[in-house]
Coordinates of C-alpha atoms in Angstrom, one line a residue:
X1421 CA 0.0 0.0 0.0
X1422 CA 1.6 3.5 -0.7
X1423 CA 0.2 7.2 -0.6
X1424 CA 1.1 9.2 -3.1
X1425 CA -1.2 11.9 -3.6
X1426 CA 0.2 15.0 -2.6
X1427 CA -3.2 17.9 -2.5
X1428 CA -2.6 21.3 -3.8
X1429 CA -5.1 23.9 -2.9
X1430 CA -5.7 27.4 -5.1
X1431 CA -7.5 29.2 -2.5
X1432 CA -8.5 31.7 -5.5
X1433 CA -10.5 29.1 -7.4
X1434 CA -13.1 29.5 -6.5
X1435 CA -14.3 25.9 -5.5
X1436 CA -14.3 24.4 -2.2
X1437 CA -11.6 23.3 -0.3
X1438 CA -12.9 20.3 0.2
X1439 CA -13.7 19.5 -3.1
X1440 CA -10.5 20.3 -4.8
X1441 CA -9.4 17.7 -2.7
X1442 CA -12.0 15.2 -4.0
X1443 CA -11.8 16.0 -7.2
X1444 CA -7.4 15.4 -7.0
X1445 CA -8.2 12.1 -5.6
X1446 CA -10.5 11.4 -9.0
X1447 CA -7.5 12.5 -10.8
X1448 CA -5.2 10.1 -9.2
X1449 CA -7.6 7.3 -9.6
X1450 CA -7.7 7.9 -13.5
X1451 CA -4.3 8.0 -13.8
X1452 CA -3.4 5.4 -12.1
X1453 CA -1.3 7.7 -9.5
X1454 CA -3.5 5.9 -6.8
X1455 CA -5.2 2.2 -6.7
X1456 CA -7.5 0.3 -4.7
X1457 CA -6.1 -0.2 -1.2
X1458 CA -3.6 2.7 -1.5
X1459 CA -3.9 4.9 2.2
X1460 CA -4.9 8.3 1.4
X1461 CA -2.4 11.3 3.8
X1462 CA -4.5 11.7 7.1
X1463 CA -6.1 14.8 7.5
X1464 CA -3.7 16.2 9.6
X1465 CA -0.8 15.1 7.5
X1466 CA -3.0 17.3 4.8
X1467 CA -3.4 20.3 7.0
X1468 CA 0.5 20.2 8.2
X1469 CA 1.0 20.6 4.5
X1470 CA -2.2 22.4 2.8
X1471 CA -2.7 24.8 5.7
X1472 CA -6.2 22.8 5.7
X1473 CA -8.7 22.4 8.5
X1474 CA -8.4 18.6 9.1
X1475 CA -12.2 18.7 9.4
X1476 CA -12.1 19.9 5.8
X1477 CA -10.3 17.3 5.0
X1478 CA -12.7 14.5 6.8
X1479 CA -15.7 16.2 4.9
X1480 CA -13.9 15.2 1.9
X1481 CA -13.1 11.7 2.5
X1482 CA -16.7 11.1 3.9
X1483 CA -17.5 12.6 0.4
X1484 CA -15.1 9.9 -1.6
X1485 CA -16.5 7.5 0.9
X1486 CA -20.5 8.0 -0.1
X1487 CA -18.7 7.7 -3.9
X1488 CA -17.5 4.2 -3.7
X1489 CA -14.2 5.5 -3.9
X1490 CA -12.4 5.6 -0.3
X1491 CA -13.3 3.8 3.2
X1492 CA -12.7 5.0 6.6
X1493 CA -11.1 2.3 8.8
X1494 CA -11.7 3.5 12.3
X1495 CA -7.8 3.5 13.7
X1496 CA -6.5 2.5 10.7
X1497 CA -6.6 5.6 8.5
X1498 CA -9.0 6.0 4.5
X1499 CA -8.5 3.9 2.2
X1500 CA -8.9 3.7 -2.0
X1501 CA -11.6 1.1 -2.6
X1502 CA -11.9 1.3 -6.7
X1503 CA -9.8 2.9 -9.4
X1504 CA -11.4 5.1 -11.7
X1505 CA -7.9 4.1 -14.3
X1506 CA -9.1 3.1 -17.7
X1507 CA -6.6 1.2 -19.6
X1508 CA -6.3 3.7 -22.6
X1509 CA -5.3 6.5 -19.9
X1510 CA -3.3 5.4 -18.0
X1511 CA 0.7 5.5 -17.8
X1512 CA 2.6 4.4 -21.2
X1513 CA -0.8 4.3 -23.2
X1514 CA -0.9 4.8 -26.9
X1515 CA -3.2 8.0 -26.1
X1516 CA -1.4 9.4 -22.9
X1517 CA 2.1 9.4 -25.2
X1518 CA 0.6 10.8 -28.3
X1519 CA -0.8 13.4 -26.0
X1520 CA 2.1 14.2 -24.4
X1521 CA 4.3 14.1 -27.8
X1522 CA 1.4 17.0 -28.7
X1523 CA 1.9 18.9 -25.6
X1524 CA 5.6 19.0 -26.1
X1525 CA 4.8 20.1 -30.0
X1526 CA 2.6 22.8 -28.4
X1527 CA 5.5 24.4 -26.9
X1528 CA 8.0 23.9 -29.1
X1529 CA 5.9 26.0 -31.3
X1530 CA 5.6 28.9 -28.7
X1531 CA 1.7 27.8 -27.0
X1532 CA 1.6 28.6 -23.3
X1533 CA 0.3 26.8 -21.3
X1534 CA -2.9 29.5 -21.3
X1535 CA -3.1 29.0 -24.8
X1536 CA -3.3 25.0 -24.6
X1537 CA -5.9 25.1 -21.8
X1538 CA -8.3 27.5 -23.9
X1539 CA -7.5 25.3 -27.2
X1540 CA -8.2 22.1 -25.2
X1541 CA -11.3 23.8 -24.0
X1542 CA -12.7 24.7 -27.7
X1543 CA -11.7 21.1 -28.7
X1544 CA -13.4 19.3 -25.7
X1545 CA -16.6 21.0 -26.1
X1546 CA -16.5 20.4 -29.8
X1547 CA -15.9 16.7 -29.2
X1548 CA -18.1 16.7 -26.3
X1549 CA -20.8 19.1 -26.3
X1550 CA -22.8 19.9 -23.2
X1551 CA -20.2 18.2 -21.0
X1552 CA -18.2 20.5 -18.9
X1553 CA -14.4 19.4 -18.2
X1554 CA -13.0 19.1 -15.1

């Protein structure tokens, strides 16, 4: 078992502490970064880090764990119950690599990173309209 999810809060986003830290555990299950019995950090671990209240860090496991995705063992400390990894996603996939060889395209030709998000944008919602990406 291993814990490797390391949060990162943007106190300007706009969204709630607690579920930017939901929504970076999602991330890590569909990449692969974290897999079923992997121990998330405890919330105080998170708050020594983050500067988080460690009860807005239990809000958000008790969120992961009404998901499907986490389970609190009393003592023991939350743990990954499911991956969200799909094999064409994750690490040394066929689309992950060409992706990446795009990305590193992107900047050789002089795109910042502003300039890939916004084209990403116009090319999600042209691939999937009505869906809004995370």
């Amino acid at each position: 078992m291993k814990s490797v999810v390391v949060f990162r809060i943007d106190r300007r986003s706009g969204v709630a502490t607690y579920l930017q830290i939901v929504r970076q555990v999602e991330q890590a299950l569909r990449m692969g970064a974290l897999e079923e019995g992997d121990r998330l950090p405890t919330a105080a671990q998170v708050a020594a880090t983050t500067k988080v209240n460690p009860n807005t860090t239990l809000k958000a496991y008790r969120e992961l764990e009404r998901m499907g995705l986490a389970e609190v063992r009393q003592g023991a400390g939350t743990f990954i119950t499911r991956s969200l990894a799909q094999p064409q996603s994750g690490p040394g996939s066929p689309l992950r690599s060409a992706l990446a060889d795009w990305l590193d395209r992107a900047r050789a030709e002089g795109l910042t990173g502003q300039d890939v998000t916004a084209l990403f944008h116009a090319a999600f919602e042209s691939a999937y309209p009505g869906e809004a990406p995370d």
